[in-house]
Short mmCIF file of C-alpha atoms in Angstrom, two decimals:
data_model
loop_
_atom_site.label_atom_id
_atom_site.label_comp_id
_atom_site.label_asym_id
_atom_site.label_seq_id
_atom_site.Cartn_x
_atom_site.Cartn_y
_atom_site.Cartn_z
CA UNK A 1 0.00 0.00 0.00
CA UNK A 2 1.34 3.82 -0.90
CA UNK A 3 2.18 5.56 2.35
CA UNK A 4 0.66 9.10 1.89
CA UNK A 5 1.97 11.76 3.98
CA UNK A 6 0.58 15.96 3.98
CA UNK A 7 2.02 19.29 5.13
CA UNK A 8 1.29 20.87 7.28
CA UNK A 9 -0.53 18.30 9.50
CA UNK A 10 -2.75 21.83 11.02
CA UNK A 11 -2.91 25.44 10.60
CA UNK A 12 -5.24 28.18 11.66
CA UNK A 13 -4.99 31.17 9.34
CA UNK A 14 -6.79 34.39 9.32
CA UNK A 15 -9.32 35.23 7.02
CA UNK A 16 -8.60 36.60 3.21
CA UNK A 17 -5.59 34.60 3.08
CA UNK A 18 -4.28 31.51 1.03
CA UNK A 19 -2.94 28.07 2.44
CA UNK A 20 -1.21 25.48 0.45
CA UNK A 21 -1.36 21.95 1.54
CA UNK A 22 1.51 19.31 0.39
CA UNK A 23 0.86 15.70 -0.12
CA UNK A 24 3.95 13.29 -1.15
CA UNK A 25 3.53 9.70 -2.04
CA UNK A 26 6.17 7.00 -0.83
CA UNK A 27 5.53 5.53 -4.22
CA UNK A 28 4.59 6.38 -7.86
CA UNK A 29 0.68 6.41 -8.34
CA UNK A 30 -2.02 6.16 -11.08
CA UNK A 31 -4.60 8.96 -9.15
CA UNK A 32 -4.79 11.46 -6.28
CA UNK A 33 -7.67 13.19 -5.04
CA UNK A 34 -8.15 15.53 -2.36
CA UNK A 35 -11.16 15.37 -0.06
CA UNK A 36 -12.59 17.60 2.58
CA UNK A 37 -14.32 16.56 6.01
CA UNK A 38 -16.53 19.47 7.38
CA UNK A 39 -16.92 18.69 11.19
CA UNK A 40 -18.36 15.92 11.95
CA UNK A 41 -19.25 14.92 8.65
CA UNK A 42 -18.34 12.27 6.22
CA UNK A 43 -16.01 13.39 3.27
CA UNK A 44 -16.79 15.15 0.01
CA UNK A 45 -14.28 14.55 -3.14
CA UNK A 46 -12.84 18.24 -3.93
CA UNK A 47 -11.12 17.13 -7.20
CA UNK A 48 -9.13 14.53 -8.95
CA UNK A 49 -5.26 16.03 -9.59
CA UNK A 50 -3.75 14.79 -13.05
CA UNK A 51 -0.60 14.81 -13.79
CA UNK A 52 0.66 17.72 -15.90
CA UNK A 53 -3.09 18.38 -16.88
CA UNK A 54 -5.94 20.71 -14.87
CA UNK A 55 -7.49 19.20 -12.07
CA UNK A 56 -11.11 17.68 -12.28
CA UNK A 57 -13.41 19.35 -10.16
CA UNK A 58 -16.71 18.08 -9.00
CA UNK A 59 -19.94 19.86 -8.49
CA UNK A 60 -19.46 23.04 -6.19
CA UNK A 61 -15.63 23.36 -6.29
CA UNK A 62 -14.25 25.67 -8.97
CA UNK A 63 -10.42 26.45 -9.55
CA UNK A 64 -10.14 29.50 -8.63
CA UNK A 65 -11.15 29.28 -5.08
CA UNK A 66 -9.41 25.11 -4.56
CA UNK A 67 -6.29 25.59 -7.25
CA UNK A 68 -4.74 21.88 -7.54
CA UNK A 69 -0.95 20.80 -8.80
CA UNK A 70 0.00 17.52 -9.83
CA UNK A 71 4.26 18.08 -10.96
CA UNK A 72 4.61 14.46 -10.55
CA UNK A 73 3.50 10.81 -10.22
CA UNK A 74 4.34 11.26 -6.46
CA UNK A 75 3.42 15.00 -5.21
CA UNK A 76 0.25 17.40 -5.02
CA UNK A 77 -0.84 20.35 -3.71
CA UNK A 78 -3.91 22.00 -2.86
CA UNK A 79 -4.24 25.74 -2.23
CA UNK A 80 -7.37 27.00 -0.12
CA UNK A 81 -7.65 30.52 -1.77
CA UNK A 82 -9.32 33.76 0.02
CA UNK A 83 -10.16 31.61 3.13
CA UNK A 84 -13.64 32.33 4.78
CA UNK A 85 -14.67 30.47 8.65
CA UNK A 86 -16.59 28.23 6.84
CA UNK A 87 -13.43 26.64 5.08
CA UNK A 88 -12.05 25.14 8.36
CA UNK A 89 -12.56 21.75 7.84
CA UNK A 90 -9.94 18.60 7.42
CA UNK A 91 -8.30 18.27 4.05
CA UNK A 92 -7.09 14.62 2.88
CA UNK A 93 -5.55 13.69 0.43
CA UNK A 94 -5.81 10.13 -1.37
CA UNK A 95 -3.92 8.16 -3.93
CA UNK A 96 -4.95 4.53 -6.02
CA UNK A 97 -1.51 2.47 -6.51
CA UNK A 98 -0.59 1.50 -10.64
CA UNK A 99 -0.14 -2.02 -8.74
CA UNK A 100 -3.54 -1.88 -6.95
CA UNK A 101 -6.26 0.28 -8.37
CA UNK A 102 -9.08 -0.91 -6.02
CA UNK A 103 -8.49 1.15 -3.21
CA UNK A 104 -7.53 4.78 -1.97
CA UNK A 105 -5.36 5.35 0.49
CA UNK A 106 -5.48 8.50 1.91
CA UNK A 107 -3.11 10.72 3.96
CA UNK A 108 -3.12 11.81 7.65
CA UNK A 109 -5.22 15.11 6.96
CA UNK A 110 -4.41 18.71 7.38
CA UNK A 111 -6.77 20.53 10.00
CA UNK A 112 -7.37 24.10 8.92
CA UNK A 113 -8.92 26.41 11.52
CA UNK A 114 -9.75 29.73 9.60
CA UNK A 115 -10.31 32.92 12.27
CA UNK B 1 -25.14 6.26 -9.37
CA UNK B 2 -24.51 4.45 -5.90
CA UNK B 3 -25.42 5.30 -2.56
CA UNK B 4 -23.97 4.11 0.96
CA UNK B 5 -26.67 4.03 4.62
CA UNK B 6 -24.70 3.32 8.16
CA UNK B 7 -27.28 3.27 9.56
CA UNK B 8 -26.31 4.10 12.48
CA UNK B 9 -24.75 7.40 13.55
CA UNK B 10 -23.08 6.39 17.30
CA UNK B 11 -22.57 2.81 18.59
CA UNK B 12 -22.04 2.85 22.51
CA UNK B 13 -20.74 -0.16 23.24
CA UNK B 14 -18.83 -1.56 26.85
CA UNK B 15 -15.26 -2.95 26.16
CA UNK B 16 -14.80 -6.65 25.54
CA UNK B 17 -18.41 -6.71 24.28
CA UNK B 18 -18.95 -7.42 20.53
CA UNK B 19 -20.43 -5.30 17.70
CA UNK B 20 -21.91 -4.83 14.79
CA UNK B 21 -21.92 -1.72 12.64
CA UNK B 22 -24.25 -1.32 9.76
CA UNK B 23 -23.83 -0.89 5.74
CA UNK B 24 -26.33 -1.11 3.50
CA UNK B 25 -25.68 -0.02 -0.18
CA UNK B 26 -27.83 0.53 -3.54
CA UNK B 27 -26.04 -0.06 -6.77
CA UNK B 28 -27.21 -1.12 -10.38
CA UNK B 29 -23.68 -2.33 -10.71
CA UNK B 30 -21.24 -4.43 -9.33
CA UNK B 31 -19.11 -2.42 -6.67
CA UNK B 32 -16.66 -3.31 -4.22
CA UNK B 33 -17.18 -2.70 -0.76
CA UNK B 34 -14.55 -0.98 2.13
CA UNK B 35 -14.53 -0.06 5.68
CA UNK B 36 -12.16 2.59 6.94
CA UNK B 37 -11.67 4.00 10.62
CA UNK B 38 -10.58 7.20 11.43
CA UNK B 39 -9.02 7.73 14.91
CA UNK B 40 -9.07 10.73 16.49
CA UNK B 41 -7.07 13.75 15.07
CA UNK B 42 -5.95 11.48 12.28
CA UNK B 43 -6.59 10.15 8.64
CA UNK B 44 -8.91 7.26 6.98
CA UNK B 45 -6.83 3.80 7.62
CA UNK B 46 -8.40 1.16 5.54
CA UNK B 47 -9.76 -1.68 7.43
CA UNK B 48 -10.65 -4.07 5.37
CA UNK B 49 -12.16 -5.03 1.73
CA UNK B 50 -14.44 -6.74 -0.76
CA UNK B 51 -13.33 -7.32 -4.39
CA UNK B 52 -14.80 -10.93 -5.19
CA UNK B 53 -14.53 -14.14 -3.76
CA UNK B 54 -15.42 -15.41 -0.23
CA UNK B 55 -18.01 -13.48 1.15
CA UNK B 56 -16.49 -13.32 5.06
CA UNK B 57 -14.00 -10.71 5.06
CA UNK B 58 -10.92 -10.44 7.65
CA UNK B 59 -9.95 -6.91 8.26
CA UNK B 60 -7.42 -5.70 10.83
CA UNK B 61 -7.33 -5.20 14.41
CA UNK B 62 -9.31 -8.22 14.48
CA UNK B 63 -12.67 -6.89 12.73
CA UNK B 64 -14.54 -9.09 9.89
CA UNK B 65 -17.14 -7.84 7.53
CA UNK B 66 -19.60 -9.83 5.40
CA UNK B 67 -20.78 -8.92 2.18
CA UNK B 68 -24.48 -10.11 1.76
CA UNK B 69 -25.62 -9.45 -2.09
CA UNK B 70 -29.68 -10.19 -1.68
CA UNK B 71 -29.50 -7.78 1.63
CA UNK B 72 -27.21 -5.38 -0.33
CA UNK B 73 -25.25 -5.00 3.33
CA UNK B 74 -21.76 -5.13 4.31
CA UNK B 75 -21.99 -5.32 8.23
CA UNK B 76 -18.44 -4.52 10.23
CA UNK B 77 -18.64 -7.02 12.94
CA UNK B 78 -16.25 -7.58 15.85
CA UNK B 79 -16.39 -10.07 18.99
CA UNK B 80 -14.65 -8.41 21.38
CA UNK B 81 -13.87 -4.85 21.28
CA UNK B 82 -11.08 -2.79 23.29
CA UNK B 83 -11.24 1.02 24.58
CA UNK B 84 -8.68 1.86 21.76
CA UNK B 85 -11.50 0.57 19.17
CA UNK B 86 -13.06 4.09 20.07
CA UNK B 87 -13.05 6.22 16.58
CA UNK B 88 -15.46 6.87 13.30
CA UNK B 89 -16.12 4.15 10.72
CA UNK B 90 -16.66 4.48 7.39
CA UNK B 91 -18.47 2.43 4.63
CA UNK B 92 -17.65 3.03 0.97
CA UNK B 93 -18.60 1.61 -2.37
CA UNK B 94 -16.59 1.45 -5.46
CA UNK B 95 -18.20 0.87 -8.75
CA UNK B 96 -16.00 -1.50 -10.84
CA UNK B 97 -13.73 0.23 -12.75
CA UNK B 98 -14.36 3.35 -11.13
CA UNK B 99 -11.35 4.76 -8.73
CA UNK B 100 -13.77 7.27 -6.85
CA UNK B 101 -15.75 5.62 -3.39
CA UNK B 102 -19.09 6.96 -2.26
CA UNK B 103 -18.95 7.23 1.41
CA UNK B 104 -21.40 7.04 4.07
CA UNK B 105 -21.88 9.44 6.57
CA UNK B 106 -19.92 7.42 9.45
CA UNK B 107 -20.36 5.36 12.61
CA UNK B 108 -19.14 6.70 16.10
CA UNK B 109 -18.33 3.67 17.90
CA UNK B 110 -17.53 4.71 21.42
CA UNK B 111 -16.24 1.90 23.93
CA UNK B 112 -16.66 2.52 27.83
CA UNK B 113 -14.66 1.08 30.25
#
């Protein structure tokens, strides 16, 4: 299984400002997502980061506000852009293996607090 | 499309009791089937899975699941749980083919001493 690991691992930010999360994979992978968990709540796919392409968004998450990178087989980023309160949630990032493509495995999460 | 139930949104349970935590799912199409647990303060850790095959699956940390195709229901069962046990547990379906899970909304299984 990929071992998926995210910076930073929390933050609290102020308002109006930007965060950019990191996720690095221990291994090279087909797919990697990135997810968000509102408080106590189950998680909602953001988008699906391709490789050297524009990130797939679904329904209610545009680019300009959730900008995705994918450099790599290996490494991601999402940027939260002109954060509001009602952005503080977990982020996680997931990956499917090229040996395994059943199953995600998803990072440790980065807890964003937004004053 | 797919949807996941749990129905169940906390499980109180005493330690070294067993328990069962609920998954039904809808599908038109085959799917495999996944729990996941989520500590607190941490990330999804899969549990355990069902691709094909035997029906009884054997997770980790001693938890089993069994996929039941007429019931549509993938039940997370354990005999004997432990305080650490004490997190969120997640159901998800996979259409085949497709990398993306639906997830349901979670079980809090909370073990008392």
């Amino acid at each position: 299984s990929a071992v998926i690991s995210q910076k930073p691992s929390r933050d609290i930010c102020q308002r109006g400002t930007s965060l950019t999360i990191q996720c690095q994979v221990d291994s090279q992978v087909t797919m990697m997502f990135w997810y968000r968990q509102q408080p106590g709540q189950s998680l909602t796919l953001i988008a699906t980061a391709n490789q050297g392409s524009e990130a797939t968004y679904e329904s209610g998450f545009v680019i300009d506000k959730f900008p995705i990178s994918r450099p790599n087989l290996t490494f991601s980023t999402l940027t939260v852009s002109n954060m509001s309160p009602e952005d503080s949630s977990i982020y996680l990032c997931s990956a499917v293996g090229l040996a395994v493509t059943d199953t995600q495995y998803f990072g440790p999460g980065t807890r964003l607090t937004v004053l | 499309a797919q949807s996941v139930t749990q129905l169940d949104s906390q499980v109180p349970v005493f330690e070294e009791a067993p328990v069962e935590l609920r998954c039904n799912y809808s599908s038109s199409v085959s799917v495999y089937l996944f729990w996941y647990v989520q500590y607190p303060n941490q990330g999804l850790q899969l549990l355990l899975k069902y691709l094909s095959g035997s029906t009884l699956v054997k997770g980790i940390n001693g938890f089993e699941a069994e996929f039941n195709k007429s019931q549509t229901s993938f039940h997370l069962r354990k005999p004997s749980v432990h305080i650490s046990d004490t997190a969120e547990y997640f159901c998800a379906v996979t259409v085949r083919g497709s990398y993306i899970p639906t997830f349901g909304r979670g079980t809090s299984l909370i073990v008392h001493p």
